[in-house]
Each structure stands twice: as C-alpha cells, then as structure tokens.
Amino acid sequence: RQFGRRGFYLKNTAVIEHLHQIDTVVFDKTGTITNAKSSGVKYVGNALTSEQKQMVKSLAFHSSHPLSKTLYHSLEGDELSEVTDFKEIPSMGISGTINGTRILIGSRFFVSGNRSSAENYRTEVWVFIGTKVQGYFQLENEYRQGLKSLIGKLGKNYELHLLTGDNEAEKDNLTGVFGDSERLHFNQSPTDKLEYIRSLQKNGRKVLMIGDGLNDAGALNESNVGIVIADNVFNFSPACDAILDSKLFGSLDKYIAFTKRSMQIVYAGFLISFLYNLIGLSFAVQGNLSPVVAAILMPVSSVSVVVFASFSVSVNAKVLNRV
C-alpha cells in the first residue's frame, strides 16, 4: 500500500522479501536509464515527404520500444494511418504495411541487410519505405535525472552491471557513471541478456534486473526481481515483478532500503507474537487464566501484532515522503 501510493507497483507482497535479498543490480540502457521522450533526433538521408513521415510515425506508434517512442514523439502531426501486418522483432525492428506500402524501421541490418561498421558508434534507427532504404534517424541519448547519484548510492551496497543492445557509442560516458567498464556489456541480444542473468545466478548472486519490459522480458522474468521503468505505468508488462514510475527513477535506492525496514518490522512482529504467547503459556500451565480470559487474550495477540506492524510501517514510510 505504501509503495503503491508513491508510484511503485508490486505484483505481490513476496516481491518485498525478494527485493530485500538482492546483492546485484543489472540495468538496461535504452528507455531505462535514458529518457525515451527527450532524446535529440536528427534525420540523415533522402528527404521524407509529409506522407512518408506520417507513415513512419504511424508505424512507430504501435511499438512500445523506447526508440520507437522517441521517433513517434519527434515527428510532427497527430493524424495516424492504419497499419496492417504489423510485426516486431526484439533487438531488430518493426515492420508493417500502410496503404499498400511496405515499411521497415529498425537496425541497419534489419532494414538493409548490411551490418554497421565497427567505427559507427551512434544510435540509429533506419527506415525502409516501398522499395528502398530512405535513410536513418540519429538519436542522442539523454540520461534520466538523478542517474549518477543513484548509481553512487547503489554501488556502495550492490554489484552493478549494464546490459544493452546498443553499440559502444556511450561507453566513455557510462564508464564515468558506473566506474567499471568491465561490467558494461554492449550489443547484447535478448538471449544474451537472459544468459548473463543466469550466469550471475549460477555464481550465487541474487539479481535485480531493471529494464523497459520489451527486449528485456526474458531477463526480467529470469531474475530474482524484475522492475520495469515506465513512462506510462498503465503499460502492462507481464514479465516484471514491479513497475516504477519513471519520474521516480532517481529514488529507487529509497524503495529498496524501505524493503529492508519492512522485513525488520516483520521479524519484530514475530518476536512480539512469540513473547506474548510464551508469557501467556506460562500463566496457562499454572492454571492462573480462566477460559474466558484466555479466549479474550488470544485474539488480542493478533490485533496487537497487526497494530504494531501498521503503525511501524506508516512511521518508516515517512522516508518515502521525500521521494
């Protein structure tokens, strides 16, 4: 209840216990630590007509991938065309047909069949319309507010990793944030991310995976706890255990810390219940309690633990009021 009031939505209460146990945090990049709607966009290639831009915008609208969202918001106009035969291939791109014209949007290999050169360290979304490749949109990443501070706080208690399907264009910037380039992994497919999570778990790590819910679905589902950073919390992601409002991304460490306090309250509740029953049992075996008194005191035990837990959680949740 306390989490939900503050933009952090859990699948069930067991997530709190699992989150309390984690010792490793793995981040996705695009749409997770970067803003999907704030990236700068520049088009390179054959000039697109107004109709072609509308077609690209219409196709991008049907994808929940962060790059598609960025592309959709960067193109002007509100009118959308009907898209048929829509398909989306994770880490590759999307395709569809509009008014009989075939459109592909995605990686250079997906659109043209040619792989990018090793020197091309940019985030690009290529466009194929009709019978030829028209060009590409070059995107500049903007990192979420509070990222560096969050990484600094989490790095004190957890082992941090980064997995991304993007190339190494941002490696220097990310090394400055994470501080260890050995744990930064680029050009990762959804399968690569899944296997990486499994390898960490085989080494005894309790893994928290933070992603956008699309290309990371397998890794999110496999990790001990999977959290999706959502610009729209109503976007359903069945693979995750929790959804965090993207505006609160910089306060993720406070939510994790609160799970530790919550578990301490649970343990304290067990202790109170044990002591209460131990004292009551000592009176009962001596025959000092009448059945009526015992019948009254027994439910009081449960009520007292519930009152203690509710009050303690409410008091400790005040730290989240600063989120």
PDB file of N, CA and C in Angstrom, residues 8-55:
ATOM      1  N   PHE A   8       5.230   3.065  -6.998  1.00  0.00           N
ATOM      2  CA  PHE A   8       5.973   1.808  -7.147  1.00  0.00           C
ATOM      3  C   PHE A   8       4.975   0.669  -6.948  1.00  0.00           C
ATOM      4  N   TYR A   9       4.671  -0.049  -8.033  1.00  0.00           N
ATOM      5  CA  TYR A   9       3.575  -1.011  -8.022  1.00  0.00           C
ATOM      6  C   TYR A   9       4.113  -2.440  -8.081  1.00  0.00           C
ATOM      7  N   LEU A  10       3.774  -3.243  -7.076  1.00  0.00           N
ATOM      8  CA  LEU A  10       4.287  -4.604  -6.959  1.00  0.00           C
ATOM      9  C   LEU A  10       3.259  -5.626  -7.430  1.00  0.00           C
ATOM     10  N   LYS A  11       3.768  -6.732  -7.997  1.00  0.00           N
ATOM     11  CA  LYS A  11       2.876  -7.810  -8.426  1.00  0.00           C
ATOM     12  C   LYS A  11       2.253  -8.500  -7.218  1.00  0.00           C
ATOM     13  N   ASN A  12       3.041  -8.719  -6.167  1.00  0.00           N
ATOM     14  CA  ASN A  12       2.549  -9.327  -4.931  1.00  0.00           C
ATOM     15  C   ASN A  12       3.502  -8.977  -3.790  1.00  0.00           C
ATOM     16  N   THR A  13       3.105  -9.316  -2.567  1.00  0.00           N
ATOM     17  CA  THR A  13       3.901  -8.934  -1.396  1.00  0.00           C
ATOM     18  C   THR A  13       5.218  -9.699  -1.308  1.00  0.00           C
ATOM     19  N   ALA A  14       5.317 -10.858  -1.966  1.00  0.00           N
ATOM     20  CA  ALA A  14       6.569 -11.633  -1.927  1.00  0.00           C
ATOM     21  C   ALA A  14       7.722 -10.864  -2.561  1.00  0.00           C
ATOM     22  N   VAL A  15       7.413  -9.904  -3.437  1.00  0.00           N
ATOM     23  CA  VAL A  15       8.451  -9.111  -4.094  1.00  0.00           C
ATOM     24  C   VAL A  15       9.273  -8.350  -3.052  1.00  0.00           C
ATOM     25  N   ILE A  16       8.631  -7.931  -1.965  1.00  0.00           N
ATOM     26  CA  ILE A  16       9.344  -7.187  -0.915  1.00  0.00           C
ATOM     27  C   ILE A  16      10.448  -8.043  -0.315  1.00  0.00           C
ATOM     28  N   GLU A  17      10.135  -9.305  -0.020  1.00  0.00           N
ATOM     29  CA  GLU A  17      11.134 -10.201   0.559  1.00  0.00           C
ATOM     30  C   GLU A  17      12.258 -10.491  -0.417  1.00  0.00           C
ATOM     31  N   HIS A  18      11.914 -10.717  -1.677  1.00  0.00           N
ATOM     32  CA  HIS A  18      12.930 -10.998  -2.689  1.00  0.00           C
ATOM     33  C   HIS A  18      13.825  -9.778  -2.926  1.00  0.00           C
ATOM     34  N   LEU A  19      13.215  -8.593  -2.922  1.00  0.00           N
ATOM     35  CA  LEU A  19      13.977  -7.368  -3.133  1.00  0.00           C
ATOM     36  C   LEU A  19      14.930  -7.116  -1.968  1.00  0.00           C
ATOM     37  N   HIS A  20      14.516  -7.523  -0.807  1.00  0.00           N
ATOM     38  CA  HIS A  20      15.340  -7.391   0.391  1.00  0.00           C
ATOM     39  C   HIS A  20      16.615  -8.241   0.304  1.00  0.00           C
ATOM     40  N   GLN A  21      16.571  -9.330  -0.470  1.00  0.00           N
ATOM     41  CA  GLN A  21      17.679 -10.282  -0.518  1.00  0.00           C
ATOM     42  C   GLN A  21      18.696 -10.013  -1.627  1.00  0.00           C
ATOM     43  N   ILE A  22      18.431  -9.099  -2.540  1.00  0.00           N
ATOM     44  CA  ILE A  22      19.294  -8.912  -3.704  1.00  0.00           C
ATOM     45  C   ILE A  22      20.677  -8.395  -3.309  1.00  0.00           C
ATOM     46  N   ASP A  23      21.688  -8.772  -4.104  1.00  0.00           N
ATOM     47  CA  ASP A  23      23.038  -8.261  -3.893  1.00  0.00           C
ATOM     48  C   ASP A  23      23.663  -7.773  -5.202  1.00  0.00           C
ATOM     49  N   THR A  24      22.915  -7.901  -6.304  1.00  0.00           N
ATOM     50  CA  THR A  24      23.405  -7.499  -7.624  1.00  0.00           C
ATOM     51  C   THR A  24      22.299  -6.772  -8.383  1.00  0.00           C
ATOM     52  N   VAL A  25      22.640  -5.646  -9.018  1.00  0.00           N
ATOM     53  CA  VAL A  25      21.664  -4.875  -9.790  1.00  0.00           C
ATOM     54  C   VAL A  25      22.151  -4.775 -11.230  1.00  0.00           C
ATOM     55  N   VAL A  26      21.300  -5.190 -12.170  1.00  0.00           N
ATOM     56  CA  VAL A  26      21.627  -5.139 -13.595  1.00  0.00           C
ATOM     57  C   VAL A  26      20.687  -4.155 -14.284  1.00  0.00           C
ATOM     58  N   PHE A  27      21.255  -3.175 -14.979  1.00  0.00           N
ATOM     59  CA  PHE A  27      20.476  -2.154 -15.680  1.00  0.00           C
ATOM     60  C   PHE A  27      20.463  -2.418 -17.184  1.00  0.00           C
ATOM     61  N   ASP A  28      19.322  -2.151 -17.802  1.00  0.00           N
ATOM     62  CA  ASP A  28      19.261  -1.983 -19.253  1.00  0.00           C
ATOM     63  C   ASP A  28      19.586  -0.514 -19.512  1.00  0.00           C
ATOM     64  N   LYS A  29      19.812  -0.151 -20.764  1.00  0.00           N
ATOM     65  CA  LYS A  29      20.150   1.246 -21.081  1.00  0.00           C
ATOM     66  C   LYS A  29      18.983   2.001 -21.693  1.00  0.00           C
ATOM     67  N   THR A  30      18.655   1.697 -22.941  1.00  0.00           N
ATOM     68  CA  THR A  30      17.672   2.483 -23.677  1.00  0.00           C
ATOM     69  C   THR A  30      16.284   2.389 -23.050  1.00  0.00           C
ATOM     70  N   GLY A  31      15.748   3.535 -22.665  1.00  0.00           N
ATOM     71  CA  GLY A  31      14.413   3.575 -22.072  1.00  0.00           C
ATOM     72  C   GLY A  31      14.401   3.277 -20.596  1.00  0.00           C
ATOM     73  N   THR A  32      15.548   2.846 -20.057  1.00  0.00           N
ATOM     74  CA  THR A  32      15.649   2.540 -18.629  1.00  0.00           C
ATOM     75  C   THR A  32      16.431   3.626 -17.910  1.00  0.00           C
ATOM     76  N   ILE A  33      17.696   3.798 -18.299  1.00  0.00           N
ATOM     77  CA  ILE A  33      18.475   4.892 -17.705  1.00  0.00           C
ATOM     78  C   ILE A  33      18.486   6.112 -18.625  1.00  0.00           C
ATOM     79  N   THR A  34      17.853   6.007 -19.814  1.00  0.00           N
ATOM     80  CA  THR A  34      17.724   7.157 -20.715  1.00  0.00           C
ATOM     81  C   THR A  34      16.265   7.535 -20.850  1.00  0.00           C
ATOM     82  N   ASN A  35      16.014   8.800 -21.142  1.00  0.00           N
ATOM     83  CA  ASN A  35      14.660   9.287 -21.354  1.00  0.00           C
ATOM     84  C   ASN A  35      14.203   8.954 -22.764  1.00  0.00           C
ATOM     85  N   ALA A  36      13.083   8.261 -22.884  1.00  0.00           N
ATOM     86  CA  ALA A  36      12.592   7.859 -24.202  1.00  0.00           C
ATOM     87  C   ALA A  36      12.061   9.047 -25.001  1.00  0.00           C
ATOM     88  N   LYS A  37      11.562  10.071 -24.304  1.00  0.00           N
ATOM     89  CA  LYS A  37      10.886  11.165 -24.998  1.00  0.00           C
ATOM     90  C   LYS A  37      11.748  12.408 -25.152  1.00  0.00           C
ATOM     91  N   SER A  38      12.936  12.411 -24.565  1.00  0.00           N
ATOM     92  CA  SER A  38      13.727  13.643 -24.545  1.00  0.00           C
ATOM     93  C   SER A  38      14.978  13.586 -25.402  1.00  0.00           C
ATOM     94  N   SER A  39      15.201  12.487 -26.084  1.00  0.00           N
ATOM     95  CA  SER A  39      16.415  12.365 -26.890  1.00  0.00           C
ATOM     96  C   SER A  39      16.340  13.259 -28.125  1.00  0.00           C
ATOM     97  N   GLY A  40      17.503  13.857 -28.494  1.00  0.00           N
ATOM     98  CA  GLY A  40      17.550  14.640 -29.707  1.00  0.00           C
ATOM     99  C   GLY A  40      17.536  13.730 -30.921  1.00  0.00           C
ATOM    100  N   VAL A  41      16.830  14.148 -31.967  1.00  0.00           N
ATOM    101  CA  VAL A  41      16.694  13.318 -33.168  1.00  0.00           C
ATOM    102  C   VAL A  41      17.083  14.122 -34.400  1.00  0.00           C
ATOM    103  N   LYS A  42      17.950  13.540 -35.240  1.00  0.00           N
ATOM    104  CA  LYS A  42      18.355  14.170 -36.493  1.00  0.00           C
ATOM    105  C   LYS A  42      18.218  13.155 -37.611  1.00  0.00           C
ATOM    106  N   TYR A  43      17.605  13.576 -38.717  1.00  0.00           N
ATOM    107  CA  TYR A  43      17.406  12.656 -39.842  1.00  0.00           C
ATOM    108  C   TYR A  43      18.515  12.840 -40.863  1.00  0.00           C
ATOM    109  N   VAL A  44      19.022  11.713 -41.391  1.00  0.00           N
ATOM    110  CA  VAL A  44      20.060  11.711 -42.415  1.00  0.00           C
ATOM    111  C   VAL A  44      19.613  10.806 -43.559  1.00  0.00           C
ATOM    112  N   GLY A  45      19.605  11.333 -44.790  1.00  0.00           N
ATOM    113  CA  GLY A  45      19.225  10.500 -45.928  1.00  0.00           C
ATOM    114  C   GLY A  45      18.333  11.232 -46.902  1.00  0.00           C
ATOM    115  N   ASN A  46      17.609  10.485 -47.733  1.00  0.00           N
ATOM    116  CA  ASN A  46      16.683  11.071 -48.703  1.00  0.00           C
ATOM    117  C   ASN A  46      15.565  11.799 -47.958  1.00  0.00           C
ATOM    118  N   ALA A  47      15.263  12.998 -48.394  1.00  0.00           N
ATOM    119  CA  ALA A  47      14.222  13.792 -47.736  1.00  0.00           C
ATOM    120  C   ALA A  47      12.893  13.040 -47.753  1.00  0.00           C
ATOM    121  N   LEU A  48      12.251  12.986 -46.594  1.00  0.00           N
ATOM    122  CA  LEU A  48      10.961  12.317 -46.482  1.00  0.00           C
ATOM    123  C   LEU A  48       9.824  13.302 -46.728  1.00  0.00           C
ATOM    124  N   THR A  49       8.837  12.874 -47.495  1.00  0.00           N
ATOM    125  CA  THR A  49       7.664  13.707 -47.714  1.00  0.00           C
ATOM    126  C   THR A  49       6.800  13.706 -46.450  1.00  0.00           C
ATOM    127  N   SER A  50       5.830  14.600 -46.406  1.00  0.00           N
ATOM    128  CA  SER A  50       4.920  14.656 -45.258  1.00  0.00           C
ATOM    129  C   SER A  50       4.168  13.346 -45.094  1.00  0.00           C
ATOM    130  N   GLU A  51       3.801  12.737 -46.218  1.00  0.00           N
ATOM    131  CA  GLU A  51       3.088  11.461 -46.179  1.00  0.00           C
ATOM    132  C   GLU A  51       3.979  10.355 -45.620  1.00  0.00           C
ATOM    133  N   GLN A  52       5.239  10.348 -46.033  1.00  0.00           N
ATOM    134  CA  GLN A  52       6.168   9.323 -45.552  1.00  0.00           C
ATOM    135  C   GLN A  52       6.439   9.479 -44.050  1.00  0.00           C
ATOM    136  N   LYS A  53       6.567  10.728 -43.594  1.00  0.00           N
ATOM    137  CA  LYS A  53       6.756  10.975 -42.158  1.00  0.00           C
ATOM    138  C   LYS A  53       5.553  10.484 -41.365  1.00  0.00           C
ATOM    139  N   GLN A  54       4.360  10.700 -41.929  1.00  0.00           N
ATOM    140  CA  GLN A  54       3.142  10.242 -41.259  1.00  0.00           C
ATOM    141  C   GLN A  54       3.119   8.717 -41.178  1.00  0.00           C
ATOM    142  N   MET A  55       3.604   8.054 -42.230  1.00  0.00           N
ATOM    143  CA  MET A  55       3.646   6.599 -42.248  1.00  0.00           C
ATOM    144  C   MET A  55       4.629   6.074 -41.197  1.00  0.00           C
TER     145      MET A  55
END
